[in-house]
Amino acid sequence: MNERCGCVFTIGALINRCAVDRRERTMAGYRTMMALLLTAGSVFQLSESSVTCKNEEGNEVDWYILYKLPLGYGAGVSYLYMDNSTNGWIKSKTNIGGSPGTLANTLKPLFDFYDTKTEGFGYILYNDQPPRGENASTSYGHSKGVVMLDNKTGVWLSHSTPKFPKYRSKKFWPANGKTNGQTFLCVTYSSDQFEEIGLQLKYIHPYSFDYAISEFFPDALRDVAYQIGFPRKSPWFRQTNLNSTGGNIFSSFAKYTHFNDDLYSGLIVENMTESLYVRSWGKSGRSSLLPSECNPGTPHHVYNVKQVKLLKRIWNDTNDHSKWCVAPNSGWTCIADLNRHESQKNRGGGAVCIRNTAVANAFNTIINKAEPCPPSAKREL
Ligand SMILES: *[C@@H]1O[C@H](CO)[C@@H](O)[C@H](O)[C@H]1NC(C)=O
Ligand SMILES: *[C@@H]1O[C@H](CO)[C@@H](O)[C@H](O)[C@H]1NC(C)=O
Ligand SMILES: *[C@@H]1O[C@H](CO)[C@@H](O)[C@H](O)[C@H]1NC(C)=O
Ligand SMILES: *[C@@H]1O[C@H](CO)[C@@H](O)[C@H](O)[C@H]1NC(C)=O
Ligand SMILES: *[C@@H]1O[C@H](CO)[C@@H](O)[C@H](O)[C@H]1NC(C)=O
Ligand SMILES: *[C@@H]1O[C@H](CO)[C@@H](O)[C@H](O)[C@H]1NC(C)=O
């Protein structure tokens, strides 16, 4: 029998068969074997790479919120970070598009899939301003996000950044992304929540610009990838509670194009026990900005946040493209898809909300100026 060290796969066998009289070949065989083991190890790691939200250090977290600062704070790539352990905002050490970094670490299973077509992994990328060229038709939702999952867990990352992430590129941050402020919410869910997430997305009706469907996609999520199966009867909205892997409850609001009303004053505030402070994009092209809404007939008002204070500086809503709202006393905070624009009443979109005092305080304290009720609204409350 031919004694070939290069074919030996265990250290024990290697030493027994080669150690005494084949010292040089043993070392060569040992190196070959270690290379094989390392390769096998990294393949193993890839398929085990968990599909969860990850922080700047690459550790798994249940959820996080990012607030990217506008250009003017440095090069427009700095961001604030918050998760369940930070008790409010912390300034990140990395850049928003940097690798490693919070987004790069979170998107790693997607980047791995580009290389290895990881078994069981699937994703949907959606954006009304997709990364390659033209805008999606306005019949699609005004919404942007990333869904990734395997057979155990997945993430739903909703955000406000046009052309993010760049098409099938590990250099995922688009050049246009530095100008304005942007928000991101990442939540880790077990895979059994994605049927419900798919149902919410059917109302939002996003423009899916890239996807890979795995056998673990529930039907609703497949429909979302294929852009089929829209809501057919009123009510043209849907609210549901989603359970994160860490046991937090997230309230998801979604409206379909036929809803024909503002997301905040027409839907979210109706579900709240107090007035809502809303931050959204303060430029609306040919459409008009909706004023703060203070109808005497409605118990709670909706105030536009005209200025926020981030890192000791004031930011108007004309260079902050983020979308969020807070109900400060009851502790609800939502990260949303839509602006308070007349033209977005008939767009699909939604918001994902968390009830957490530290989060609500963090958003409430950055409000520097809210638009008062319009003089026409006679305040009787
Ligand atoms: C896409 O929409 C954005 C925002 O409304 C606008 O600034 C941009 O000019 C549009 N691009 C095209 C190619 O229509
Ligand atoms: C998920 O898939 C992996 C690899 O295909 C398998 O080893 C594992 O048992 C599966 N887990 C569950 C919860 O189905
Ligand atoms: C979340 O958990 C609650 C009970 O804690 C349950 O009633 C609800 O159905 C769960 N939601 C989903 C989408 O699984
Ligand atoms: C979140 O933080 C709170 C307070 O710091 C803690 O009590 C709770 O266990 C944390 N929850 C999770 C899911 O980490
Ligand atoms: C909205 O209403 C639903 C159903 O009554 C409730 O479960 C959910 O927690 C509410 N969400 C918010 C954000 O208040
Ligand atoms: C914000 O807007 C106000 C009023 O429109 C303007 O006076 C101010 O200069 C702006 N501030 C910044 C930092 O752009």
Coordinates of N, CA and C and ligand atoms in Angstrom, one line a residue, residues 239 241 251 253 271-272 332 353, ligand 5:
Q239 N -52.3 46.6 11.1 CA -51.4 46.8 12.3 C -51.2 45.4 12.9
N241 N -48.4 43.0 15.8 CA -47.3 43.0 16.7 C -46.3 41.9 16.3
S251 N -44.5 47.1 17.2 CA -45.8 47.3 16.5 C -45.5 47.8 15.1
F253 N -47.1 49.2 11.6 CA -48.2 49.8 10.9 C -47.9 49.8 9.4
N271 N -53.9 55.3 17.1 CA -53.5 54.1 17.9 C -52.7 54.6 19.2
M272 N -52.6 55.9 19.4 CA -51.8 56.4 20.5 C -52.7 57.1 21.5
W332 N -43.7 55.5 23.1 CA -43.6 54.9 21.8 C -42.7 55.7 20.8
C353 N -42.7 50.3 15.4 CA -42.6 51.1 16.6 C -42.2 50.2 17.8
Ligands
LIG5 C1 -52.2 49.5 18.3 O1 -53.3 48.8 18.6 C2 -53.1 47.4 18.7 C3 -54.4 46.7 18.8 O2 -55.3 47.3 19.7 C4 -52.2 47.1 19.9 O3 -51.9 45.7 20.0 C5 -50.9 47.8 19.6 O4 -50.0 47.6 20.7 C6 -51.1 49.3 19.4 N1 -49.9 49.9 19.0 C7 -49.4 51.0 19.4 C8 -48.2 51.5 18.8 O5 -50.0 51.6 20.3

